[in-house]
Every structure is written in structure tokens, then in C-alpha cells.
Short mmCIF file of C-alpha atoms in Angstrom, two decimals:
data_model
loop_
_atom_site.label_atom_id
_atom_site.label_comp_id
_atom_site.label_asym_id
_atom_site.label_seq_id
_atom_site.Cartn_x
_atom_site.Cartn_y
_atom_site.Cartn_z
CA UNK A 1079 0.33 -0.11 -0.37
CA UNK A 1080 1.60 3.83 -0.54
CA UNK A 1081 2.04 6.23 1.73
CA UNK A 1082 0.58 9.15 2.86
CA UNK A 1083 4.00 10.25 2.14
CA UNK A 1084 4.06 9.41 -1.64
CA UNK A 1085 0.29 10.78 -1.63
CA UNK A 1086 1.49 13.98 -0.41
CA UNK A 1087 4.80 14.60 -2.35
CA UNK A 1088 1.91 13.83 -5.09
CA UNK A 1089 0.10 16.60 -4.26
CA UNK A 1090 3.47 19.08 -4.02
CA UNK A 1091 4.33 18.15 -7.46
CA UNK A 1092 1.01 18.85 -9.12
CA UNK A 1093 0.49 21.88 -7.25
CA UNK A 1094 4.23 23.17 -8.35
CA UNK A 1095 3.92 21.93 -11.70
CA UNK A 1096 0.08 22.80 -13.16
CA UNK A 1097 1.21 21.19 -16.75
CA UNK A 1098 1.61 17.36 -14.74
CA UNK A 1099 -1.47 17.96 -12.37
CA UNK A 1100 -3.81 15.55 -14.20
CA UNK A 1101 -0.98 13.23 -14.65
CA UNK A 1102 0.44 13.68 -11.26
CA UNK A 1103 -3.18 13.59 -9.55
CA UNK A 1104 -4.23 10.50 -11.95
CA UNK A 1105 -1.15 8.86 -9.84
CA UNK A 1106 -2.22 9.87 -6.95
CA UNK A 1107 -6.17 9.15 -6.70
CA UNK A 1108 -4.25 4.79 -6.83
CA UNK A 1109 -3.24 5.51 -3.66
CA UNK A 1110 -5.69 6.90 -2.06
CA UNK A 1111 -8.10 4.68 -2.66
CA UNK A 1112 -6.24 2.13 -1.17
CA UNK A 1113 -5.59 3.68 1.89
CA UNK A 1114 -9.22 4.17 2.09
CA UNK A 1115 -10.59 0.44 2.00
CA UNK A 1116 -7.41 -0.19 4.67
CA UNK A 1117 -8.21 3.45 7.05
CA UNK A 1118 -10.89 5.34 5.68
CA UNK A 1119 -10.27 8.28 8.56
CA UNK A 1120 -6.71 8.37 7.90
CA UNK A 1121 -7.50 8.62 3.47
CA UNK A 1122 -10.55 10.43 3.09
CA UNK A 1123 -9.48 13.74 3.10
CA UNK A 1124 -7.07 12.87 0.41
CA UNK A 1125 -9.40 10.93 -1.20
CA UNK A 1126 -12.23 13.56 -1.52
CA UNK A 1127 -8.81 16.30 -2.45
CA UNK A 1128 -7.93 13.33 -5.47
CA UNK A 1129 -11.57 13.38 -6.43
CA UNK A 1130 -11.95 17.08 -6.62
CA UNK A 1131 -9.01 18.10 -8.40
CA UNK A 1132 -9.37 15.37 -11.46
CA UNK A 1133 -13.37 16.38 -11.70
CA UNK A 1134 -12.14 19.58 -12.85
CA UNK A 1135 -8.87 18.69 -14.15
CA UNK A 1136 -9.45 14.95 -16.13
CA UNK A 1137 -9.77 14.36 -20.25
CA UNK A 1138 -8.88 10.93 -19.77
CA UNK A 1139 -12.04 8.62 -19.66
CA UNK A 1140 -10.50 6.27 -17.64
CA UNK A 1141 -9.57 8.59 -15.32
CA UNK A 1142 -12.64 10.52 -14.96
CA UNK A 1143 -14.13 7.02 -14.71
CA UNK A 1144 -11.92 5.96 -11.57
CA UNK A 1145 -12.61 9.26 -10.28
CA UNK A 1146 -16.48 8.56 -10.35
CA UNK A 1147 -15.51 5.19 -8.93
CA UNK A 1148 -14.47 6.90 -6.02
CA UNK A 1149 -16.89 8.86 -5.31
CA UNK A 1150 -19.32 6.12 -5.17
CA UNK A 1151 -16.78 4.20 -2.85
CA UNK A 1152 -17.40 7.45 -0.38
CA UNK A 1153 -20.90 7.20 -0.89
CA UNK A 1154 -20.92 3.67 0.44
CA UNK A 1155 -18.68 4.26 3.10
CA UNK A 1156 -21.12 7.37 4.45
CA UNK A 1157 -24.26 5.21 3.50
CA UNK A 1158 -22.36 2.51 5.67
CA UNK A 1159 -22.57 4.84 8.53
CA UNK A 1160 -24.87 7.33 8.28
CA UNK A 1161 -27.51 6.18 10.99
CA UNK A 1162 -24.89 5.95 14.07
CA UNK A 1163 -22.01 8.51 12.62
CA UNK A 1164 -23.03 12.23 12.32
CA UNK A 1165 -20.14 13.16 10.43
CA UNK A 1166 -20.53 9.98 8.38
CA UNK A 1167 -23.97 11.64 7.81
CA UNK A 1168 -23.34 14.93 6.95
CA UNK A 1169 -20.07 13.54 4.45
CA UNK A 1170 -23.28 11.62 2.34
CA UNK A 1171 -25.37 14.92 2.60
CA UNK A 1172 -22.22 16.46 1.41
CA UNK A 1173 -20.89 13.87 -1.37
CA UNK A 1174 -24.95 13.44 -2.85
CA UNK A 1175 -25.37 16.85 -2.92
CA UNK A 1176 -21.66 17.38 -4.99
CA UNK A 1177 -22.03 14.16 -7.05
CA UNK A 1178 -25.58 14.57 -8.28
CA UNK A 1179 -24.86 18.29 -9.27
CA UNK A 1180 -21.41 16.91 -11.08
CA UNK A 1181 -23.58 14.72 -12.82
CA UNK A 1182 -26.57 17.17 -13.77
CA UNK A 1183 -24.14 19.37 -15.33
CA UNK A 1184 -22.72 16.32 -17.72
CA UNK A 1185 -26.85 15.77 -18.56
CA UNK A 1186 -26.89 12.74 -16.63
CA UNK A 1187 -29.95 13.94 -15.36
CA UNK A 1188 -31.47 10.46 -14.85
CA UNK A 1189 -28.31 9.53 -12.18
CA UNK A 1190 -28.63 13.03 -10.80
CA UNK A 1191 -31.96 12.76 -9.68
CA UNK A 1192 -31.63 8.87 -8.03
CA UNK A 1193 -28.98 11.28 -5.52
CA UNK A 1194 -31.00 14.04 -5.21
CA UNK A 1195 -34.05 12.20 -4.22
CA UNK A 1196 -31.69 9.89 -1.81
CA UNK A 1197 -30.14 13.58 -0.52
CA UNK A 1198 -34.15 14.70 0.50
CA UNK A 1199 -35.04 11.66 1.72
CA UNK A 1200 -31.93 12.23 4.38
CA UNK A 1201 -33.08 15.86 4.84
CA UNK A 1202 -36.53 14.90 5.58
CA UNK A 1203 -35.79 12.45 8.12
CA UNK A 1204 -32.96 14.86 9.66
CA UNK A 1205 -35.85 18.01 9.79
CA UNK A 1206 -38.45 14.92 11.32
CA UNK A 1207 -35.48 14.63 14.56
CA UNK A 1208 -34.76 17.88 14.55
CA UNK A 1209 -38.29 20.44 13.70
CA UNK A 1210 -36.48 23.47 15.25
CA UNK A 1211 -32.88 23.76 13.82
CA UNK A 1212 -32.72 25.77 11.10
CA UNK A 1213 -29.55 24.62 9.49
CA UNK A 1214 -32.07 21.81 8.79
CA UNK A 1215 -34.75 22.91 7.45
CA UNK A 1216 -32.59 25.04 5.03
CA UNK A 1217 -30.57 21.82 3.83
CA UNK A 1218 -34.20 20.31 3.22
CA UNK A 1219 -35.62 23.67 1.45
CA UNK A 1220 -32.63 23.32 -0.77
CA UNK A 1221 -32.75 19.66 -1.56
CA UNK A 1222 -36.83 19.85 -2.34
CA UNK A 1223 -35.79 22.61 -4.77
CA UNK A 1224 -33.15 20.74 -6.40
CA UNK A 1225 -35.44 17.39 -6.34
CA UNK A 1226 -38.37 19.48 -7.94
CA UNK A 1227 -35.83 21.21 -10.47
CA UNK A 1228 -34.96 18.11 -11.47
CA UNK A 1229 -38.24 15.90 -11.89
CA UNK A 1230 -39.06 18.84 -14.24
CA UNK A 1231 -36.11 18.79 -16.21
CA UNK A 1232 -36.77 15.02 -16.74
CA UNK A 1233 -40.90 15.30 -17.51
CA UNK A 1234 -42.01 14.93 -14.45
CA UNK A 1235 -43.90 17.92 -13.96
CA UNK A 1236 -46.43 16.11 -11.77
CA UNK A 1237 -43.96 15.57 -9.46
CA UNK A 1238 -42.39 18.30 -9.78
CA UNK A 1239 -45.64 20.42 -8.49
CA UNK A 1240 -46.11 17.87 -5.50
CA UNK A 1241 -42.90 19.39 -4.28
CA UNK A 1242 -43.59 22.98 -5.07
CA UNK A 1243 -46.79 22.99 -3.52
CA UNK A 1244 -45.41 21.95 -0.65
CA UNK A 1245 -42.52 24.83 -0.27
CA UNK A 1246 -44.98 27.29 -1.23
CA UNK A 1247 -46.90 26.66 1.87
CA UNK A 1248 -44.52 26.33 4.07
CA UNK A 1249 -42.93 29.82 3.49
CA UNK A 1250 -46.63 30.91 3.38
CA UNK A 1251 -47.42 29.23 6.81
CA UNK A 1252 -44.34 30.79 8.03
CA UNK A 1253 -45.83 34.09 7.68
CA UNK A 1254 -42.42 34.98 5.55
CA UNK A 1255 -42.26 38.56 3.36
CA UNK A 1256 -39.78 38.08 0.64
CA UNK A 1257 -40.11 42.59 0.38
CA UNK A 1258 -38.61 42.42 3.45
CA UNK A 1259 -36.33 39.17 4.49
CA UNK A 1260 -34.96 36.48 2.74
CA UNK A 1261 -37.11 33.96 1.47
CA UNK A 1262 -37.17 31.08 -1.29
CA UNK A 1263 -41.03 32.09 -1.71
CA UNK A 1264 -40.45 33.74 -5.25
CA UNK A 1265 -38.51 31.11 -6.82
CA UNK A 1266 -40.32 28.43 -5.28
CA UNK A 1267 -43.32 30.59 -7.15
CA UNK A 1268 -41.61 30.39 -10.09
CA UNK A 1269 -40.75 27.00 -9.96
CA UNK A 1270 -44.29 26.49 -9.53
CA UNK A 1271 -45.58 28.12 -12.43
CA UNK A 1272 -43.18 26.15 -14.35
CA UNK A 1273 -44.58 23.05 -13.61
CA UNK A 1274 -48.16 24.64 -14.05
CA UNK A 1275 -47.32 25.19 -17.19
CA UNK A 1276 -45.79 22.03 -18.04
CA UNK A 1277 -49.55 20.08 -16.71
CA UNK A 1278 -51.00 22.46 -18.88
CA UNK A 1279 -52.72 24.89 -15.95
CA UNK A 1280 -51.73 28.48 -18.22
CA UNK A 1281 -54.19 30.73 -16.15
CA UNK A 1282 -52.45 29.63 -13.36
CA UNK A 1283 -49.16 28.88 -14.63
CA UNK A 1284 -49.35 32.86 -15.57
CA UNK A 1285 -51.25 33.78 -11.85
CA UNK A 1286 -48.31 32.34 -10.48
CA UNK A 1287 -45.21 33.71 -12.48
CA UNK A 1288 -46.77 37.14 -11.45
CA UNK A 1289 -47.33 36.55 -8.00
CA UNK A 1290 -43.25 35.75 -7.96
CA UNK A 1291 -42.63 39.35 -10.00
CA UNK A 1292 -44.79 41.05 -7.83
CA UNK A 1293 -42.65 40.43 -4.63
CA UNK A 1294 -39.20 40.67 -6.58
CA UNK A 1295 -40.09 44.63 -8.14
CA UNK A 1296 -40.96 44.83 -3.91
CA UNK A 1297 -37.25 43.79 -3.92
CA UNK A 1298 -35.98 46.37 -5.93
CA UNK A 1299 -38.38 49.19 -4.69
CA UNK A 1300 -36.85 48.61 -1.01
CA UNK A 1301 -33.30 48.79 -2.28
CA UNK A 1302 -32.69 46.35 1.03
CA UNK A 1303 -31.16 43.27 -1.38
CA UNK A 1304 -28.14 42.89 -3.42
CA UNK A 1305 -28.28 42.02 -6.93
CA UNK A 1306 -32.33 42.49 -6.64
CA UNK A 1307 -32.13 44.34 -10.21
CA UNK A 1308 -30.47 41.42 -11.88
CA UNK A 1309 -32.88 38.63 -10.25
CA UNK A 1310 -35.67 40.39 -10.92
CA UNK A 1311 -34.37 40.85 -14.73
CA UNK A 1312 -33.17 37.28 -14.43
CA UNK A 1313 -36.77 35.87 -13.45
CA UNK A 1314 -38.37 38.29 -16.08
CA UNK A 1315 -36.39 36.06 -18.96
CA UNK A 1316 -37.26 33.18 -17.33
CA UNK A 1317 -40.90 34.22 -17.82
CA UNK A 1318 -40.51 35.33 -20.88
CA UNK A 1319 -39.21 31.56 -21.96
CA UNK A 1320 -42.06 29.91 -20.17
CA UNK A 1321 -44.58 32.38 -22.46
CA UNK A 1322 -42.96 31.47 -25.16
CA UNK A 1323 -43.11 27.78 -24.34
CA UNK A 1324 -47.23 28.41 -23.82
CA UNK A 1325 -47.07 30.30 -27.77
CA UNK A 1326 -47.40 34.12 -26.16
CA UNK A 1327 -45.23 35.09 -28.24
CA UNK A 1328 -46.69 38.84 -27.83
CA UNK A 1329 -46.31 38.86 -23.90
CA UNK A 1330 -42.87 36.94 -24.38
CA UNK A 1331 -41.42 39.89 -26.15
CA UNK A 1332 -42.87 42.53 -23.19
CA UNK A 1333 -41.33 40.63 -20.73
CA UNK A 1334 -37.96 40.90 -22.05
CA UNK A 1335 -38.72 44.51 -22.80
CA UNK A 1336 -39.34 44.64 -19.15
CA UNK A 1337 -36.02 42.59 -18.57
CA UNK A 1338 -33.75 44.91 -20.48
CA UNK A 1339 -35.49 48.20 -19.01
CA UNK A 1340 -34.99 46.81 -15.64
CA UNK A 1341 -30.83 46.27 -16.51
CA UNK A 1342 -30.93 49.89 -18.08
CA UNK A 1343 -32.29 51.34 -15.10
CA UNK A 1344 -29.55 49.69 -12.62
CA UNK A 1345 -26.79 51.38 -14.53
CA UNK A 1346 -27.96 54.49 -15.05
#
């Protein structure tokens, strides 16, 4: 078995000479995988580092496959201890999220969806165990939001709508006012609007998106929110895209013009 000193030396060489980074990290990864199987505590950080570096720089298909295999070894380690070790549970949640996002960026949506679903299930269990924990609630909201987006992207508009309904209902039950404090409500209204449009409820989709836009316009008016103008302009672009998919070219063009006006006002 290779030693941590060998791994660390490869790390230093990769940092010293970026042109050799792929080769050095590719050589270091098998050391980390072998060591991880024997002593996970000692090698976990190094294995994650090698995977992270190779995900960014690897061009060889063989190296990318080896890197992904290492990710699955870390996931298996996290799953095996998730019910008894809080640190391994946190590791599992983190790795599920990061690898799901990586798969999504590569267009592997079904695989990404499976990991996002697993992450959501863990987050829901944690939220039930600690309902008053704000961090746990935030993690659950993020997990649900990602899963809904992936369901929508893979054609499961009904499943996406179910999650969006729950997110909106929770925000409203909490009495959130997005014009006065940070809130996910406008984004979740947009999500619900897009899901409604996908299932054919055009009128309600427009109404939901218009409500989201009103919240975002209110944020601009208060002047309290960083990049509120950009957020509004991007939402108007998304609204235009939704309207165009529904066949309403005139209103889509009007939304695009509104977005441009918002951007001009911000730079004026």
C-alpha cells in the first residue's frame, strides 16, 4: 500500500507544476483508494481532494471513470455509517449533493435525480428529528428545490408540482414576507408556475409567476437586497421563456423588454 507521504508528494508536485497536475493526481488517486479501504479516517480527506481535482482537470475517460468510482466508494462509506455517525451522515449529504450537481452538469439527469432523491429523503428524516433546527430546515428546502427542478427537467411535472406546492405552503405558513427579509417564496412560486405550465394549467401558471414577479419588484423598491435588479431581470427572462413555450409571443416579447428596462435602470 502507498503511504500518505507519497500522496502528499504528488500533491506538492501537482501544485508546483500545473502542466503535470493531471498525471500527478491520476497517480495519487489509486494510492488514496487503496489507503481508504484500509484506513478511511486517515485517507478520506486525501481521497476527496484527489476526486475534486480530477473532476476539474481530467480529460482522459479512464481517469474520469476511476474518479467516479472513488466517489461511489465514498458514498458507500457514508451510507454504511449514516445512521450511527453524524459526521458520516454529513459526509453522505455533502457528497450526494456535489455528485448530483456534477452529473446534472454532464447531462446525466436520471442519475442526478436518483442522488437528489436520496439526499431529500435524508434531509426529511433529519428535519423530522429536529424540527426546530433552522440549518436542518434550510438543507431540506435546498434538497426539495433541487429535486423538483430535476423532476421538471426529466419530464415529471406532476412530481415537481407536488414539491413546489409544499415549498410554497411552508413559506406562507411561516408568514414570510419576501419584500422585507430573505425568502425562497418568489423562486418557489416561479418553480410552481413552470410546473403548472408543464401540466397544462396555463392560467394558473401565469398567475403564480406574476405573483413571484411582484415580490421581486417589491425587493427592488426597498433597496435592501443585493442584486435585486439582476434577480428581477433574470426572472422576467424566465417568464418570457415560459410564455413563449405556451405560444404567447406578444407577452413574451413584452417580458423581455421589461427585463432589458430593468437592466438599463440599474446601470443608469
